[in-house]
PDB file of C-alpha atoms in Angstrom:
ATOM      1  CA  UNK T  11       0.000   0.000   0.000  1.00  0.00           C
ATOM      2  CA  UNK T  12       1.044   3.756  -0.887  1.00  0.00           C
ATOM      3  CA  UNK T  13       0.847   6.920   1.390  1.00  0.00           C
ATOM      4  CA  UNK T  14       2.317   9.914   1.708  1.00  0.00           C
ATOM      5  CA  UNK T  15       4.256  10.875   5.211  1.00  0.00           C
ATOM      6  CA  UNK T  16       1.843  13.202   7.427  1.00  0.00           C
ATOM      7  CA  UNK T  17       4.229  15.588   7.885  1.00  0.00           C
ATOM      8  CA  UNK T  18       6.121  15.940   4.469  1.00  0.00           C
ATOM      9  CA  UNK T  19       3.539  14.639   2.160  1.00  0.00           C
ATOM     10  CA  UNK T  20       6.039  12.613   0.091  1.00  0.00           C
ATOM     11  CA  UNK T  21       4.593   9.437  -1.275  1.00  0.00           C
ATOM     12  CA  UNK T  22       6.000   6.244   0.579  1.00  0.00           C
ATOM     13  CA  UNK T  23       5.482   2.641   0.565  1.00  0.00           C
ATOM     14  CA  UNK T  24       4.245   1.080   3.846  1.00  0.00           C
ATOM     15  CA  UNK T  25       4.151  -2.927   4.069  1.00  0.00           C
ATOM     16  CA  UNK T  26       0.829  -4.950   5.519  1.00  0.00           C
ATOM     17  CA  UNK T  27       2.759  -5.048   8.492  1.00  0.00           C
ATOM     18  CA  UNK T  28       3.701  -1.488   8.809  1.00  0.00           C
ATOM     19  CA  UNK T  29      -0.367  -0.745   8.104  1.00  0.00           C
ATOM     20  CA  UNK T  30      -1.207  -3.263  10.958  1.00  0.00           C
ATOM     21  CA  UNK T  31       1.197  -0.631  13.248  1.00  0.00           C
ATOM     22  CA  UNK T  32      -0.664   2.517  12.041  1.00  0.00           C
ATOM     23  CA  UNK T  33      -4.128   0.793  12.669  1.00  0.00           C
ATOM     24  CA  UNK T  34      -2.794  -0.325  16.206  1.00  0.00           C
ATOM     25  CA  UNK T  35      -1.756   3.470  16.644  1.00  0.00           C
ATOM     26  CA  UNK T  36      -5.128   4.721  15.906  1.00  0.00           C
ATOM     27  CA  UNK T  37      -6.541   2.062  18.536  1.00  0.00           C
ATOM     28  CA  UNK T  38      -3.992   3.711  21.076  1.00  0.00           C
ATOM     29  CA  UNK T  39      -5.492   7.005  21.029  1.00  0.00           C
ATOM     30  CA  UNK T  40      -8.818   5.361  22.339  1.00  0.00           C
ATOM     31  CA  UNK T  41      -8.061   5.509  26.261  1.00  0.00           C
ATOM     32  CA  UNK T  42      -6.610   9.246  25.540  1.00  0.00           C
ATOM     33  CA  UNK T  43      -9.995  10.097  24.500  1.00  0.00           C
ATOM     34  CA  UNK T  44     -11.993   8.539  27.373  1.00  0.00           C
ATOM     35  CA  UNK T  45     -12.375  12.024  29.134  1.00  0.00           C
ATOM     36  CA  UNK T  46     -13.518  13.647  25.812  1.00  0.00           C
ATOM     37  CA  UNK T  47     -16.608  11.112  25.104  1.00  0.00           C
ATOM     38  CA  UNK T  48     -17.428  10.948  28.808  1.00  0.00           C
ATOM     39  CA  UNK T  49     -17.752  14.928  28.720  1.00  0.00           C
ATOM     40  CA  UNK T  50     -19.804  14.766  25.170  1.00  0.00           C
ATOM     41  CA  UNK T  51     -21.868  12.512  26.990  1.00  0.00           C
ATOM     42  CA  UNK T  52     -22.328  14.712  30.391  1.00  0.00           C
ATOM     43  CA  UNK T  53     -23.203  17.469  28.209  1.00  0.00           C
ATOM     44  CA  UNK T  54     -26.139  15.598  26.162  1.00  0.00           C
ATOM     45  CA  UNK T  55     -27.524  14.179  29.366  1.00  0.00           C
ATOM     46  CA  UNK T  56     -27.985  17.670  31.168  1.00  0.00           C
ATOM     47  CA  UNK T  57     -29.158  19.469  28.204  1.00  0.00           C
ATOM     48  CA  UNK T  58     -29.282  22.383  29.505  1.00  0.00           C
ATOM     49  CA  UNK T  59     -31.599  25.014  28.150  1.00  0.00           C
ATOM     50  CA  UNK T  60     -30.060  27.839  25.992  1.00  0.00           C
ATOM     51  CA  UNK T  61     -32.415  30.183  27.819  1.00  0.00           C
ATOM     52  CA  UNK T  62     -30.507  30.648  30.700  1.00  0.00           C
ATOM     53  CA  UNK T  63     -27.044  31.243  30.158  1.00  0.00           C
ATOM     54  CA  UNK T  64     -24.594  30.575  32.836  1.00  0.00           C
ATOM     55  CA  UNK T  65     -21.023  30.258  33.583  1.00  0.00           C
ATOM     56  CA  UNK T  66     -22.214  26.479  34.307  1.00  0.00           C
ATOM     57  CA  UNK T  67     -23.747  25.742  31.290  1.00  0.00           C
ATOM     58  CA  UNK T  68     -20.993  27.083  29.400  1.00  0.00           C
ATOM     59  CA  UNK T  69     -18.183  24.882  31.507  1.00  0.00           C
ATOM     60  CA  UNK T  70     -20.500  21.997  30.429  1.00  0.00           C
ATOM     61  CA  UNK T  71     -20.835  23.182  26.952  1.00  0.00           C
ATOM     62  CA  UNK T  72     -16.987  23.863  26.639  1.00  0.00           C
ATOM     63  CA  UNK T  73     -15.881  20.781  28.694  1.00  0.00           C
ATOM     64  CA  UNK T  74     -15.065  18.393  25.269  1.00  0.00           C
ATOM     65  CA  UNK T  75     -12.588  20.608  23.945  1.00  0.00           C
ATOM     66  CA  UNK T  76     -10.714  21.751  27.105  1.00  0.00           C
ATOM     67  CA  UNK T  77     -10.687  17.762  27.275  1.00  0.00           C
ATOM     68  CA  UNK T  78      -9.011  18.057  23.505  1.00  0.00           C
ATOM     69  CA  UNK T  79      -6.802  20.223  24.930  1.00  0.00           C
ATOM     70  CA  UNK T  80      -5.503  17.240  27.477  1.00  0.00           C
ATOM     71  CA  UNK T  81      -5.420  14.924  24.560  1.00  0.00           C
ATOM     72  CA  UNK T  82      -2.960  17.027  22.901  1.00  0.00           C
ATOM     73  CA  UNK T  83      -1.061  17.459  25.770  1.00  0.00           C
ATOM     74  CA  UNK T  84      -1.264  13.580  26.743  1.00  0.00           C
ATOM     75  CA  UNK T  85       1.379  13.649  23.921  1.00  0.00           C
ATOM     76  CA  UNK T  86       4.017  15.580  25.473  1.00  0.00           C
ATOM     77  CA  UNK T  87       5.214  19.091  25.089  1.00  0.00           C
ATOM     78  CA  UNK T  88       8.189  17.281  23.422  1.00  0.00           C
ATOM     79  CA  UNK T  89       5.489  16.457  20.088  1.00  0.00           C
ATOM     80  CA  UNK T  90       3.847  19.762  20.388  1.00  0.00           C
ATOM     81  CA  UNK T  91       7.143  21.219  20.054  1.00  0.00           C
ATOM     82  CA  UNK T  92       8.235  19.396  17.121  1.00  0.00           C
ATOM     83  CA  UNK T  93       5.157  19.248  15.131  1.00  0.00           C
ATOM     84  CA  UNK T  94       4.395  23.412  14.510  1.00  0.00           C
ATOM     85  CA  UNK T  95       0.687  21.643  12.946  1.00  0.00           C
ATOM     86  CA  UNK T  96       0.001  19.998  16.101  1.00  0.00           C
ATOM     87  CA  UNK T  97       0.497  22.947  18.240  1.00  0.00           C
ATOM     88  CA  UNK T  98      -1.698  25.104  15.697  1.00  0.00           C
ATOM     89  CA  UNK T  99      -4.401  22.984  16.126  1.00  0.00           C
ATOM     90  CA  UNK T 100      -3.849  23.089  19.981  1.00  0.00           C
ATOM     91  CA  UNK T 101      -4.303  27.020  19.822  1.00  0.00           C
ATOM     92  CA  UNK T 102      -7.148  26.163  17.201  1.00  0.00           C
ATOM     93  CA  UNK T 103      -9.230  24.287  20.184  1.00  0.00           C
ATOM     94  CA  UNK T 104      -8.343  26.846  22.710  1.00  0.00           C
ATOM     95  CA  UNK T 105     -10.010  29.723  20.200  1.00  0.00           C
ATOM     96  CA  UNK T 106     -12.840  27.365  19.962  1.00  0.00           C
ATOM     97  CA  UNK T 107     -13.654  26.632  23.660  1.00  0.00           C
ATOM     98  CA  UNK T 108     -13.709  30.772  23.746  1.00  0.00           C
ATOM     99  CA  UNK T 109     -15.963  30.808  20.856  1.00  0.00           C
ATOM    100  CA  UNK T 110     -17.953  28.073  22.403  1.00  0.00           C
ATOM    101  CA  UNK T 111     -18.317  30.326  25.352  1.00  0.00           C
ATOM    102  CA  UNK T 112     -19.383  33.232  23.865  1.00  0.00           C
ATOM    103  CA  UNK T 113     -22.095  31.446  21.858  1.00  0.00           C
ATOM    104  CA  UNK T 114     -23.891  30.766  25.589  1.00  0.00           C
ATOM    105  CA  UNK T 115     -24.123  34.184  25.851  1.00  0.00           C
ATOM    106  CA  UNK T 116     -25.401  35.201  21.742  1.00  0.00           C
ATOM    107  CA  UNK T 117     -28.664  36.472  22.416  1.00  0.00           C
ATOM    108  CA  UNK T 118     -26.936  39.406  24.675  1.00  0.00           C
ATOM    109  CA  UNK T 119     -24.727  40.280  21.255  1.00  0.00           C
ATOM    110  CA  UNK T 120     -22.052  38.079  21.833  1.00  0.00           C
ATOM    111  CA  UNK T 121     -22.594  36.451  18.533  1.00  0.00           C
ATOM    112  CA  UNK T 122     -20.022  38.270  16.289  1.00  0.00           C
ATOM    113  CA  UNK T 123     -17.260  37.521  19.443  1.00  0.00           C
ATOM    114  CA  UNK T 124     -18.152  33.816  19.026  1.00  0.00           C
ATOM    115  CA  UNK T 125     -17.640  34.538  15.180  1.00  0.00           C
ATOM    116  CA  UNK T 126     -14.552  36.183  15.727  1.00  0.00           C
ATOM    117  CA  UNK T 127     -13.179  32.968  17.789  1.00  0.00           C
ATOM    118  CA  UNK T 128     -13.827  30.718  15.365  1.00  0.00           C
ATOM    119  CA  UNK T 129     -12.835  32.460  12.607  1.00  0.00           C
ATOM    120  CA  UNK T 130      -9.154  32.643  14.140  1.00  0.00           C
ATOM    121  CA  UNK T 131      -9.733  28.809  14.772  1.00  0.00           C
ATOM    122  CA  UNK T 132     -10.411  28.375  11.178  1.00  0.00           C
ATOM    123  CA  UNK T 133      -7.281  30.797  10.135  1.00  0.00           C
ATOM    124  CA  UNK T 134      -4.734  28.009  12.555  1.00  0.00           C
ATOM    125  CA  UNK T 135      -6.299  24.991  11.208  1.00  0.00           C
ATOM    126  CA  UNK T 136      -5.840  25.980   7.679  1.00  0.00           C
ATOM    127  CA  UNK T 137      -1.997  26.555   8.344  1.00  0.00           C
ATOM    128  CA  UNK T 138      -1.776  23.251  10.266  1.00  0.00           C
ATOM    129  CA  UNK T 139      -3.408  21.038   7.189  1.00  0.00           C
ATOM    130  CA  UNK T 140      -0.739  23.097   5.224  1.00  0.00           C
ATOM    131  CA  UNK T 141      -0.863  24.118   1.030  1.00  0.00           C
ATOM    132  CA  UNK T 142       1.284  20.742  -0.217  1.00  0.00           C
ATOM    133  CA  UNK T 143      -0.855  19.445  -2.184  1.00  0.00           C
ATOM    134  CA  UNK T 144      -2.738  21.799  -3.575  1.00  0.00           C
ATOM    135  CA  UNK T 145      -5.502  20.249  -5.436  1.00  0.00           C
ATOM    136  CA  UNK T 146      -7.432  22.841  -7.010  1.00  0.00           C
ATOM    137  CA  UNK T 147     -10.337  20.465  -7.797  1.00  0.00           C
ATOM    138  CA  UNK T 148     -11.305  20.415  -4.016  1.00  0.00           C
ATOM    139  CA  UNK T 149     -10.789  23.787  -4.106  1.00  0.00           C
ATOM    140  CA  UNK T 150     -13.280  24.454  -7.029  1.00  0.00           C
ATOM    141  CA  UNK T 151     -16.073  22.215  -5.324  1.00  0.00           C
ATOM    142  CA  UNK T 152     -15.585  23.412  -1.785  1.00  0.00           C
ATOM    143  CA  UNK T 153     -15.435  26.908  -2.824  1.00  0.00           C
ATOM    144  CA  UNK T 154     -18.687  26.340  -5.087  1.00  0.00           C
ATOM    145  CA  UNK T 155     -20.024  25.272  -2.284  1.00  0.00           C
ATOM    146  CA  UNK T 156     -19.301  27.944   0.304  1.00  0.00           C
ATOM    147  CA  UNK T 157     -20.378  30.392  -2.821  1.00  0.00           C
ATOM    148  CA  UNK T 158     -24.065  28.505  -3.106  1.00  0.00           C
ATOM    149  CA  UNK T 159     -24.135  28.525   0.863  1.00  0.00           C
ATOM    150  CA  UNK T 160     -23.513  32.111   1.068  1.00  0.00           C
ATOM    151  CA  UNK T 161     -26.165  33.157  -1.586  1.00  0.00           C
ATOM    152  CA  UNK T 162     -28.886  30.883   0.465  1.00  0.00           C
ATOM    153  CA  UNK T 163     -27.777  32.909   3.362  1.00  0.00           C
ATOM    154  CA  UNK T 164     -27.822  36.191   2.224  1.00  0.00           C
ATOM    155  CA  UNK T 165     -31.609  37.588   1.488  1.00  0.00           C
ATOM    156  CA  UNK T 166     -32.057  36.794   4.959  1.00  0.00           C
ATOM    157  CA  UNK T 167     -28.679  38.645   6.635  1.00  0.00           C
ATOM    158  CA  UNK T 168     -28.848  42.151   7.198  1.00  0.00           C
ATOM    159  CA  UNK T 169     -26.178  45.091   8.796  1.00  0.00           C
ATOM    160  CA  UNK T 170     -22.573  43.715   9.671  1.00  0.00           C
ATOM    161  CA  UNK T 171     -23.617  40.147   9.408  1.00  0.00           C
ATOM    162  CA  UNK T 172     -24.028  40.475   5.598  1.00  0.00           C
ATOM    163  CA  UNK T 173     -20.194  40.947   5.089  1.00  0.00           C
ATOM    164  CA  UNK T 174     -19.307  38.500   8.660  1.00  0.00           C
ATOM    165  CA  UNK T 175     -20.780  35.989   7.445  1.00  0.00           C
ATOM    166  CA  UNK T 176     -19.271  36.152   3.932  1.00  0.00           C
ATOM    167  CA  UNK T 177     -15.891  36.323   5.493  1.00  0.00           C
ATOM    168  CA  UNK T 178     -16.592  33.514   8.082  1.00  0.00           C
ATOM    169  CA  UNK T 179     -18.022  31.052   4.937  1.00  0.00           C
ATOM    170  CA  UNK T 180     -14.494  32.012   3.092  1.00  0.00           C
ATOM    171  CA  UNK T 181     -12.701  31.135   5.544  1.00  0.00           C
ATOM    172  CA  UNK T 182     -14.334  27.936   6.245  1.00  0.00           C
ATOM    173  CA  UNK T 183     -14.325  27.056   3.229  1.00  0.00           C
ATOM    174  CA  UNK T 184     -10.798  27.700   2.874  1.00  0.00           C
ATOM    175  CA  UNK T 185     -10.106  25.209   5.943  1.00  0.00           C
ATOM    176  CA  UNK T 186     -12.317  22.701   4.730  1.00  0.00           C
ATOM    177  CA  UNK T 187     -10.198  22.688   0.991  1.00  0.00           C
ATOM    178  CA  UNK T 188      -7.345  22.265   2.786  1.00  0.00           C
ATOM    179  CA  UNK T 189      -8.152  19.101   4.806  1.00  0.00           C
ATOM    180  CA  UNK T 190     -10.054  17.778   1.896  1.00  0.00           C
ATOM    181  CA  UNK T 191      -7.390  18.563  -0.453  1.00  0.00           C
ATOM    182  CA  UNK T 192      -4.453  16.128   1.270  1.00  0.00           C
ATOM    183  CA  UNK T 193      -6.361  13.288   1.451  1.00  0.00           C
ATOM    184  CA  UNK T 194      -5.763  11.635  -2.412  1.00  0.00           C
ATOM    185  CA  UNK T 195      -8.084   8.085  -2.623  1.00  0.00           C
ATOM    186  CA  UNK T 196      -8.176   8.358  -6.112  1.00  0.00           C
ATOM    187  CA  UNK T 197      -4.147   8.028  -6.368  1.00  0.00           C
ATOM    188  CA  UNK T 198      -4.037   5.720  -3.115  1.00  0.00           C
ATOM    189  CA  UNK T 199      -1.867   8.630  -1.418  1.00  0.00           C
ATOM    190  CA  UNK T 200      -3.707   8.863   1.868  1.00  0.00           C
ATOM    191  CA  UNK T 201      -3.127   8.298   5.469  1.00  0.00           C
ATOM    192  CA  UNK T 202      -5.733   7.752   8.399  1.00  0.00           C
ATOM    193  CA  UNK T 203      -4.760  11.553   9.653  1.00  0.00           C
ATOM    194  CA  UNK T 204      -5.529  12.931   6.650  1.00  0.00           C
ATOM    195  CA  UNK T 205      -8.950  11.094   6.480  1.00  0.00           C
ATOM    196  CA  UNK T 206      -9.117  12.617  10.294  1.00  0.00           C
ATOM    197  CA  UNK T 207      -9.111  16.053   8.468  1.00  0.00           C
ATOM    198  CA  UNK T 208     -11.429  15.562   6.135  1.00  0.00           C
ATOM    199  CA  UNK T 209     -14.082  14.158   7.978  1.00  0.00           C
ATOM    200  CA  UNK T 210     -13.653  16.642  10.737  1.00  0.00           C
ATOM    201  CA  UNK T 211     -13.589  19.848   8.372  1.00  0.00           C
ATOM    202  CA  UNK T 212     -17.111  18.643   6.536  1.00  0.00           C
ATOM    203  CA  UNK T 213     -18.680  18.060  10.048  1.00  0.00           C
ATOM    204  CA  UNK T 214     -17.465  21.157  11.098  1.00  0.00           C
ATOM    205  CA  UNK T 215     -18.942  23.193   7.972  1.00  0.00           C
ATOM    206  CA  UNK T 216     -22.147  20.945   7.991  1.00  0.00           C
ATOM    207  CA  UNK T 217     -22.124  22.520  11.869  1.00  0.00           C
ATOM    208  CA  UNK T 218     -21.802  25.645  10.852  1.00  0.00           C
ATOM    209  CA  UNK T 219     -23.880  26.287   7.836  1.00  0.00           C
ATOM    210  CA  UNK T 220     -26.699  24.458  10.472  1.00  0.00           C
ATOM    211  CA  UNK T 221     -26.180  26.983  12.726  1.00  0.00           C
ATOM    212  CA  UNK T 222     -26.450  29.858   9.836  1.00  0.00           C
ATOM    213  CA  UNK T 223     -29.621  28.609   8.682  1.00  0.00           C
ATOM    214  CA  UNK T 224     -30.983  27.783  11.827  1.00  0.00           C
ATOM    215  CA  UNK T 225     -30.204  31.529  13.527  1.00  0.00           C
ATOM    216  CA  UNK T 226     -30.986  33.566   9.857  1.00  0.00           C
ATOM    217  CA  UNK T 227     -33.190  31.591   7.895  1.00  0.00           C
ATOM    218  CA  UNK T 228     -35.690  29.298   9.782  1.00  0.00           C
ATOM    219  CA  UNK T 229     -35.980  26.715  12.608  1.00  0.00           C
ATOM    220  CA  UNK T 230     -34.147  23.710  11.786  1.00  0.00           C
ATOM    221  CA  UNK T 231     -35.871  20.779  13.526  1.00  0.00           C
ATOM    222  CA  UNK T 232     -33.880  19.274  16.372  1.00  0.00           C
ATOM    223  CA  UNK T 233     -30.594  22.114  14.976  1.00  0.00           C
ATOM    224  CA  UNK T 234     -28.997  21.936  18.545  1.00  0.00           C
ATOM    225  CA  UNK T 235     -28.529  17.960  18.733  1.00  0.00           C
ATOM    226  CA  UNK T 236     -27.373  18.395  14.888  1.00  0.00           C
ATOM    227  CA  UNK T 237     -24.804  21.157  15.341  1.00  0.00           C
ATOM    228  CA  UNK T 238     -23.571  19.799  18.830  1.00  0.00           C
ATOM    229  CA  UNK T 239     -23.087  16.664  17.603  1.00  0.00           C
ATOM    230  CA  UNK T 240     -21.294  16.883  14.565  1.00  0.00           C
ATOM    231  CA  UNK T 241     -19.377  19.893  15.719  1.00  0.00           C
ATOM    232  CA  UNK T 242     -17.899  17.491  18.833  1.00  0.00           C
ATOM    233  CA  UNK T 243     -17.477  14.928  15.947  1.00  0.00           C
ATOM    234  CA  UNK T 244     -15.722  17.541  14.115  1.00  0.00           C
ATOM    235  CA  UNK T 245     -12.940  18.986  16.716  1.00  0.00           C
ATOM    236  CA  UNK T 246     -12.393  14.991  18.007  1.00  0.00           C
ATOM    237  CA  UNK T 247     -10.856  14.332  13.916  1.00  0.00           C
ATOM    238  CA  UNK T 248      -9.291  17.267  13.562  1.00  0.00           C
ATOM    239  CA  UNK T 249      -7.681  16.890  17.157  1.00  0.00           C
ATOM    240  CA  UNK T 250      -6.654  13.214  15.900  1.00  0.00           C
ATOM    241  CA  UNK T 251      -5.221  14.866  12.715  1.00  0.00           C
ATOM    242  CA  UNK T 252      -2.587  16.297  14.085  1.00  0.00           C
ATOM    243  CA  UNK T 253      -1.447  12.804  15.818  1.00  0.00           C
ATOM    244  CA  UNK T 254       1.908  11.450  14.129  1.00  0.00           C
ATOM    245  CA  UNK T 255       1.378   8.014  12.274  1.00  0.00           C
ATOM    246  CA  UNK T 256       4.216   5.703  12.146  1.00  0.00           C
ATOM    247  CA  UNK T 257       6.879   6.121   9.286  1.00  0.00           C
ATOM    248  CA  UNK T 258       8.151   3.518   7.526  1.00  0.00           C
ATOM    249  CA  UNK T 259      11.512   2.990   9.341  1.00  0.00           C
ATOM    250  CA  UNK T 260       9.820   3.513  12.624  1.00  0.00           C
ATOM    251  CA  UNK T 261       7.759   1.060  11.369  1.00  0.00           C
ATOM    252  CA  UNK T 262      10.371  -1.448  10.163  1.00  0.00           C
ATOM    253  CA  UNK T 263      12.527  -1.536  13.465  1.00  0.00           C
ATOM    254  CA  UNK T 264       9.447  -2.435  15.809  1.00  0.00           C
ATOM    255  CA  UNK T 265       8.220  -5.363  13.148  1.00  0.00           C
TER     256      UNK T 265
END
């Protein structure tokens, strides 16, 4: 089987054996994550309602990702300091738990601020999923996306949200071309971190553009269990993204 390196995106051959390592690598991250699902969980059991905003519902509500933040750290400061991707997708999750927070608090105008959070989050994950390749066919389809989302959205924005929200959608979009653009099926150059990336930037924007339609547009039936869940979904992959896979010499000494 062919795949290119995480890191450098050069195309390298990996045995059956050194595939059975990365898929026992992925399994290792499991226990790591035990403290994320059991938070998820927490959070849909107490459902609490949006209509009172507290510092307690937005612990709850933020509680996943600052347990994101441990699984990075799980890893060592000596991997965050190696890997500059890894440690922009650390500062990615710690924009997001802020944007998280001051989404509790959006009917009092705190909306735009949440914005503003993820938009940075967006800006770091972009640089972490890098420009190598650049596949400007995922570009072309994400971006015709993003273009058809936007003009959905727009008869229905008004004041600084018609321009914020254009700029948020670009930027999205951008992030989501990105991730989508290293992961290669159709020449067999892929790796289970760049599927990671994928996945999580499409659940993200499916998040998002449910929350756009759902605040601007109309009620989307049963929107808060659909954008919590896949946006949870969403920062778990791209959290596992930035997790080094086994090389092929690695590989070959432990086989």
């Amino acid at each position: 089987m062919t795949v290119n390196h995480p890191r450098s995106g050069a195309p390298c051959k990996i045995s059956s054996r050194g595939a059975s390592m990365i898929m026992r690598k992925v399994k290792s991250e499991g226990p790591k994550l035990v403290p994320f699902f059991k938070s998820t969980c927490v959070y849909f059991v107490l459902w609490l309602p949006t209509s009172s905003p507290s510092w307690f519902s937005a612990l709850i509500k933020c509680l996943p990702i600052f347990c994101l933040w441990l699984f990075m750290l799980a890893h060592g400061f000596s991997f965050l300091g190696a890997h500059s991707s890894a440690r922009k997708i650390l500062a990615g999750l710690i924009f997001s738990s802020l944007g998280d927070a001051f989404l509790i608090w959006q009917e009092e105008g705190y909306f735009s601020h949440g914005l503003l959070m993820f938009a940075i989050s967006h800006i770091l994950y972009s640089s972490a999923f890098g420009m190598k390749p650049l596949n400007p066919l995922a570009g072309l389809v994400i971006g015709a996306i993003s273009a058809v989302s936007y003009a959905l959205l727009y008869p229905y924005l008004s004041g600084p949200f018609t321009y914020l929200v254009g700029v948020y959608i670009a930027l999205i979009g951008f992030m989501g071309w990105r991730a989508v653009a290293g992961l290669q099926l159709a020449n067999d150059l892929w790796t289970w971190t760049k599927m990671s990336a994928c996945l999580g930037a499409v659940l993200f924007m499916v998040s998002d553009l449910t929350i756009a339609v759902n605040k601007f547009c109309f009620p989307v039936p049963h929107s808060r269990a659909i954008i919590m869940a896949t946006y949870y979904a969403a920062q778990m992959l791209i959290a596992l993204s930035a997790v080094e896979c086994q090389d092929v010499k690695t590989a070959r000494k432990r086989a």
